[in-house]
Amino acid sequence: MLHIILLILKILGIIFLILLGILLLVLYSVLFVAAAYRIRIQKQDAFRISADAGWLFRIVTIHFFLDGKDGWKKDLQIRLFGFPIKKPFEEKKPKKQKRGHLKKKTALQDAQVFADPGVPAPEEEEQAPYSLPEDLPDSSRQELKLPVRPPKQNKGAERRRRTEKQRHRHSPLEKLRTVFRKLVYASKGICDKIKRIRERMIGAGDSVRRLLQRRDALLEFWCLEEHRRARGAVLKEIQYLWKKSRPKKIQGKVIFGFRDPSITGMCLGGMSMLYAWYPDRLELAPDFEQEILEGDILIRGKVRFYVLACILWRIYFNQDIRHMYEHWKQL
């Protein structure tokens, strides 16, 4: 009996260790496996930006595309094992109705139409002109449930009525009435637009007044000592994030130029002061003869999620940042 209990405990311990190892492996892969990203920016006729990111040996991938050539076209895809699972910018297609549903619907409509005793069936309509004489009286037609012929209209009276309508339409008094109606409609539209502009101006003035009233509170919020410490802590975390996830490779060429060559020279002088910060494979080429902005830049790097987890942990447990957030919500 004791031997069986020990064997069961041994099996349970092995299963527990296997599950613990799988959990540690998943946690390690989530936190320490780097997510690689690649960004490419092109500018010739228009801006074109493409970005890709892959994680866990590209099991999870994100593709983003933005093209400004013919109106800003954008596309975003999130894929798992190469299969798209989410496309936020894709237009939803209308669902197609089944053929059987359409057939049933049309059959029901036909049955409702021909169930009405006043509506003759198509066979009766086709056979009535051939099987019965044309001068059949209306009483006999009603007994046979046939459609009664419409009464004959006086074509001369109808023609005179149309000519009177045309004369009335082209009369100078009617033209003046139409012009007056158009002016009234145009004046109403202009008045509505003026009212909207006036309401917007009043709203902008109210927002400016509220900002002026809150100026003292904002200055006090900015100058508090704990808020200064909170801003310093946030800036330190941003620097840490940049240090751990900054691009490892930047290469490309940028050609720039302005209408005034002196402005191009001033920009080149300002950029040359920061030349030590530029990557080795990034080339800046000024053009003093024409206004131009063209280039092709490729950026590659990696980021690990444990960096983001550490930053969020320190921000959440920082009392100065939490106090600043609570004070901001009260403003």
Coordinates of C-alpha atoms in Angstrom, one line a residue:
M1 CA 0.0 0.0 0.0
L2 CA 2.8 2.4 0.9
H3 CA 4.6 1.5 -2.3
I4 CA 1.5 2.4 -4.4
I5 CA 1.2 5.8 -2.6
L6 CA 4.8 6.6 -3.2
L7 CA 4.4 5.6 -6.9
I8 CA 1.4 8.0 -7.2
L9 CA 3.3 10.8 -5.5
K10 CA 6.3 10.2 -7.8
I11 CA 4.1 10.4 -10.9
L12 CA 2.4 13.6 -9.7
G13 CA 5.8 15.1 -8.9
I14 CA 7.0 14.3 -12.5
I15 CA 3.9 15.9 -14.0
F16 CA 4.2 18.9 -11.8
L17 CA 7.9 19.4 -12.8
I18 CA 7.0 19.0 -16.5
L19 CA 4.2 21.6 -16.2
L20 CA 6.6 23.9 -14.2
G21 CA 9.2 23.5 -16.9
I22 CA 6.7 24.4 -19.7
L23 CA 5.5 27.4 -17.7
L24 CA 9.1 28.6 -17.3
L25 CA 9.9 28.1 -20.9
V26 CA 6.8 30.0 -22.0
L27 CA 7.7 32.8 -19.5
Y28 CA 11.3 32.9 -20.8
S29 CA 10.2 33.0 -24.4
V30 CA 7.7 35.8 -23.7
L31 CA 10.0 38.0 -21.7
F32 CA 13.5 37.3 -23.2
V33 CA 13.0 36.3 -26.8
A34 CA 13.5 39.5 -28.8
A35 CA 11.0 40.9 -31.2
A36 CA 12.7 42.1 -34.4
Y37 CA 11.4 45.1 -36.3
R38 CA 12.2 46.6 -39.6
I39 CA 11.0 50.0 -40.9
R40 CA 11.6 51.4 -44.4
I41 CA 10.8 55.0 -45.4
Q42 CA 10.9 56.0 -49.0
K43 CA 10.3 59.4 -50.6
Q44 CA 10.3 60.0 -54.4
D45 CA 7.0 61.1 -55.8
A46 CA 5.3 60.5 -52.4
F47 CA 6.0 59.1 -49.0
R48 CA 5.9 55.3 -48.6
I49 CA 6.3 53.6 -45.2
S50 CA 6.5 49.9 -44.6
A51 CA 7.0 48.3 -41.2
D52 CA 7.4 44.6 -40.2
A53 CA 7.7 43.0 -36.8
G54 CA 8.3 39.3 -35.9
W55 CA 8.3 37.5 -32.6
L56 CA 9.0 33.9 -31.5
F57 CA 10.8 32.9 -34.7
R58 CA 8.2 34.8 -36.7
I59 CA 5.3 32.8 -35.4
V60 CA 3.6 36.1 -34.7
T61 CA 4.1 38.8 -37.3
I62 CA 2.8 42.3 -37.9
H63 CA 2.8 44.0 -41.3
F64 CA 2.0 47.7 -41.8
F65 CA 2.0 49.6 -45.1
L66 CA 1.3 53.3 -45.8
D67 CA 1.4 54.8 -49.3
G68 CA 0.6 58.5 -50.0
K69 CA 0.7 58.3 -53.8
D70 CA -3.0 58.1 -54.6
G71 CA -4.6 59.3 -51.4
W72 CA -3.2 57.7 -48.2
K73 CA -3.6 53.9 -48.6
K74 CA -2.9 52.0 -45.4
D75 CA -2.9 48.3 -44.5
L76 CA -2.3 46.5 -41.3
Q77 CA -2.2 42.7 -40.8
I78 CA -1.6 40.6 -37.7
R79 CA -0.6 37.0 -38.6
L80 CA -0.2 33.8 -36.6
F81 CA 1.8 31.0 -38.2
G82 CA 1.4 33.0 -41.5
F83 CA -2.4 33.1 -41.4
P84 CA -4.0 36.5 -41.0
I85 CA -6.0 36.8 -37.9
K86 CA -6.9 40.5 -37.9
K87 CA -7.1 43.2 -40.6
P88 CA -8.4 46.4 -39.0
F89 CA -8.3 48.5 -42.2
E90 CA -9.9 46.0 -44.5
E91 CA -13.4 46.9 -45.8
K92 CA -16.1 44.4 -44.8
K93 CA -17.8 42.8 -47.8
P94 CA -21.6 42.5 -47.7
K95 CA -22.8 39.0 -47.0
K96 CA -24.2 37.1 -50.0
Q97 CA -27.7 35.7 -49.6
K98 CA -28.2 32.0 -50.3
R99 CA -30.0 31.1 -53.5
G100 CA -32.5 28.8 -51.8
H101 CA -33.5 31.8 -49.5
L102 CA -34.1 34.0 -52.6
K103 CA -36.1 31.3 -54.4
K104 CA -38.3 30.8 -51.3
K105 CA -38.8 34.6 -51.0
T106 CA -39.8 35.0 -54.7
A107 CA -42.1 32.0 -54.5
L108 CA -43.9 33.4 -51.4
Q109 CA -44.3 36.8 -53.2
D110 CA -45.8 35.1 -56.3
A111 CA -48.2 33.1 -54.1
Q112 CA -49.3 36.3 -52.3
V113 CA -49.9 38.1 -55.5
F114 CA -51.9 35.3 -57.2
A115 CA -53.9 34.6 -54.0
D116 CA -55.6 37.9 -54.3
P117 CA -58.9 37.3 -56.2
G118 CA -58.8 40.7 -57.8
V119 CA -55.5 39.9 -59.6
P120 CA -55.9 37.5 -62.5
A121 CA -53.5 34.6 -63.1
P122 CA -51.1 34.9 -66.0
E123 CA -52.9 32.2 -67.9
E124 CA -56.2 34.1 -67.8
E125 CA -54.5 37.3 -68.9
E126 CA -53.0 35.5 -71.9
Q127 CA -56.1 33.6 -72.9
A128 CA -58.6 36.4 -72.3
P129 CA -57.9 38.4 -75.5
Y130 CA -58.0 35.3 -77.6
S131 CA -60.9 33.3 -76.1
L132 CA -63.4 36.2 -75.6
P133 CA -64.5 39.0 -77.9
E134 CA -63.2 42.5 -77.3
D135 CA -66.7 44.1 -77.0
L136 CA -67.6 42.0 -74.0
P137 CA -69.6 44.1 -71.4
D138 CA -68.1 44.9 -68.0
S139 CA -70.9 43.0 -66.1
S140 CA -70.0 39.7 -67.8
R141 CA -66.3 40.4 -67.3
Q142 CA -66.9 40.8 -63.5
E143 CA -68.9 37.5 -63.5
L144 CA -66.0 35.8 -65.2
K145 CA -63.5 37.5 -62.8
L146 CA -61.7 39.2 -65.7
P147 CA -60.0 42.6 -65.5
V148 CA -62.3 45.5 -66.4
R149 CA -61.0 47.6 -69.4
P150 CA -60.1 51.1 -68.4
P151 CA -62.4 53.8 -69.8
K152 CA -61.3 55.6 -72.9
Q153 CA -59.6 58.9 -72.4
N154 CA -60.1 62.0 -74.5
K155 CA -56.8 62.5 -76.1
G156 CA -57.6 66.1 -77.1
A157 CA -58.4 67.2 -73.6
E158 CA -55.2 65.5 -72.3
R159 CA -53.2 67.3 -75.0
R160 CA -54.8 70.7 -74.0
R161 CA -54.0 70.1 -70.4
R162 CA -50.3 69.4 -71.1
T163 CA -50.0 72.6 -73.2
E164 CA -51.6 74.6 -70.4
K165 CA -49.1 73.2 -67.9
Q166 CA -46.2 74.1 -70.2
R167 CA -47.4 77.6 -70.7
H168 CA -47.9 78.0 -67.0
R169 CA -44.3 76.7 -66.4
H170 CA -42.7 79.1 -68.9
S171 CA -44.7 82.1 -67.9
P172 CA -42.7 85.1 -66.5
L173 CA -44.6 85.1 -63.2
E174 CA -43.7 81.4 -62.6
K175 CA -40.0 82.1 -63.5
L176 CA -40.0 84.9 -60.9
R177 CA -41.5 82.5 -58.3
T178 CA -38.8 79.9 -59.0
V179 CA -36.0 82.5 -58.7
F180 CA -37.5 83.8 -55.5
R181 CA -37.7 80.2 -54.0
K182 CA -34.0 79.6 -55.0
L183 CA -33.0 82.9 -53.3
V184 CA -34.9 82.0 -50.1
Y185 CA -33.3 78.5 -50.0
A186 CA -29.8 80.0 -50.6
S187 CA -30.3 82.6 -47.9
K188 CA -31.4 79.9 -45.4
G189 CA -28.3 77.9 -46.2
I190 CA -26.1 81.0 -45.7
C191 CA -27.8 81.8 -42.4
D192 CA -27.3 78.2 -41.1
K193 CA -23.6 78.4 -42.0
I194 CA -23.2 81.8 -40.2
K195 CA -24.9 80.3 -37.1
R196 CA -22.6 77.3 -37.1
I197 CA -19.5 79.6 -37.4
R198 CA -20.8 81.8 -34.6
E199 CA -21.4 78.8 -32.4
R200 CA -17.9 77.5 -33.1
M201 CA -16.4 80.9 -32.3
I202 CA -18.4 81.0 -29.0
G203 CA -17.2 77.5 -28.1
A204 CA -13.5 78.5 -28.9
G205 CA -13.9 81.6 -26.7
D206 CA -15.3 79.5 -23.8
S207 CA -12.5 77.0 -24.1
V208 CA -9.9 79.9 -24.0
R209 CA -11.6 81.4 -20.9
R210 CA -11.6 78.0 -19.2
L211 CA -7.8 77.6 -20.0
L212 CA -7.1 81.1 -18.6
Q213 CA -9.1 80.3 -15.4
R214 CA -7.1 77.0 -15.1
R215 CA -3.7 78.7 -15.7
D216 CA -2.9 79.2 -12.0
A217 CA -3.8 75.6 -11.3
L218 CA -1.7 74.3 -14.2
L219 CA 1.3 76.4 -13.0
E220 CA 1.0 75.1 -9.5
F221 CA 0.7 71.5 -10.9
W222 CA 3.9 72.1 -13.0
C223 CA 6.0 73.6 -10.2
L224 CA 5.3 71.1 -7.4
E225 CA 8.4 69.2 -6.2
E226 CA 6.9 65.7 -6.3
H227 CA 5.7 66.4 -9.9
R228 CA 9.2 67.4 -10.9
R229 CA 10.5 64.1 -9.4
A230 CA 7.8 62.3 -11.3
R231 CA 8.8 63.9 -14.6
G232 CA 12.4 63.1 -14.0
A233 CA 11.5 59.4 -13.4
V234 CA 9.4 59.2 -16.6
L235 CA 12.3 60.8 -18.6
K236 CA 14.7 58.3 -17.1
E237 CA 12.5 55.4 -18.1
I238 CA 12.2 56.8 -21.7
Q239 CA 16.0 56.9 -21.8
Y240 CA 16.3 53.4 -20.6
L241 CA 13.8 52.2 -23.2
W242 CA 15.8 54.0 -26.0
K243 CA 19.0 52.5 -24.7
K244 CA 17.6 48.9 -24.7
S245 CA 15.6 49.0 -27.9
R246 CA 17.3 51.6 -30.2
P247 CA 17.9 50.6 -33.8
K248 CA 21.0 48.5 -34.4
K249 CA 21.2 49.3 -38.1
I250 CA 20.3 52.4 -40.0
Q251 CA 21.3 52.8 -43.6
G252 CA 20.2 54.8 -46.6
K253 CA 20.6 58.1 -48.4
V254 CA 18.7 61.4 -48.1
I255 CA 18.9 64.2 -50.7
F256 CA 17.5 67.5 -49.5
G257 CA 17.5 71.0 -50.9
F258 CA 15.6 74.3 -50.5
R259 CA 14.8 77.2 -52.9
D260 CA 17.2 79.4 -51.1
P261 CA 20.8 77.9 -51.1
S262 CA 21.6 79.7 -47.9
I263 CA 18.9 77.8 -46.0
T264 CA 20.3 74.5 -47.4
G265 CA 23.8 75.5 -46.1
M266 CA 22.4 76.4 -42.7
C267 CA 20.7 73.1 -42.4
L268 CA 23.8 71.3 -43.5
G269 CA 25.8 73.2 -40.9
G270 CA 23.4 72.3 -38.1
M271 CA 23.4 68.6 -39.1
S272 CA 27.2 68.5 -39.3
M273 CA 27.3 69.4 -35.6
L274 CA 25.5 66.1 -34.8
Y275 CA 27.5 64.1 -37.3
A276 CA 28.9 61.9 -34.5
W277 CA 25.4 60.7 -33.7
Y278 CA 24.7 59.5 -37.3
P279 CA 25.2 55.9 -38.2
D280 CA 28.0 55.1 -40.6
R281 CA 25.8 53.9 -43.4
L282 CA 23.5 56.9 -43.4
E283 CA 24.4 59.5 -46.1
L284 CA 23.1 63.1 -46.3
A285 CA 23.5 64.7 -49.7
P286 CA 22.6 68.5 -50.0
D287 CA 21.4 69.9 -53.3
F288 CA 22.0 73.7 -53.6
E289 CA 20.4 74.0 -57.1
Q290 CA 16.8 72.9 -56.6
E291 CA 14.2 72.2 -54.0
I292 CA 14.1 68.5 -53.5
L293 CA 13.5 65.9 -50.8
E294 CA 14.1 62.3 -51.7
G295 CA 15.6 59.4 -49.9
D296 CA 15.4 55.7 -48.8
I297 CA 16.1 54.8 -45.2
L298 CA 16.1 51.3 -43.7
I299 CA 15.9 50.9 -39.9
R300 CA 16.3 47.6 -38.1
G301 CA 16.3 46.7 -34.4
K302 CA 15.1 44.4 -31.6
V303 CA 13.2 44.9 -28.4
R304 CA 12.6 42.5 -25.5
F305 CA 9.4 42.5 -23.5
Y306 CA 11.1 42.2 -20.1
V307 CA 12.3 45.8 -20.7
L308 CA 8.7 47.0 -21.1
A309 CA 7.7 44.9 -18.1
C310 CA 10.4 46.4 -15.9
I311 CA 9.5 49.9 -17.0
L312 CA 5.7 49.4 -16.3
W313 CA 6.6 47.8 -12.9
R314 CA 8.7 50.8 -11.8
I315 CA 6.2 53.4 -13.1
Y316 CA 3.2 51.7 -11.4
F317 CA 4.9 51.5 -8.0
N318 CA 6.4 55.0 -8.2
Q319 CA 4.5 57.1 -5.7
D320 CA 5.3 60.4 -7.3
I321 CA 4.0 59.3 -10.7
R322 CA 0.8 58.0 -9.1
H323 CA 0.3 61.2 -7.2
M324 CA 0.8 63.3 -10.3
Y325 CA -1.7 61.2 -12.2
E326 CA -4.3 61.5 -9.5
H327 CA -3.7 65.3 -9.3
W328 CA -4.1 65.6 -13.1
K329 CA -7.4 63.8 -13.1
Q330 CA -8.7 66.3 -10.5
L331 CA -7.8 69.3 -12.7

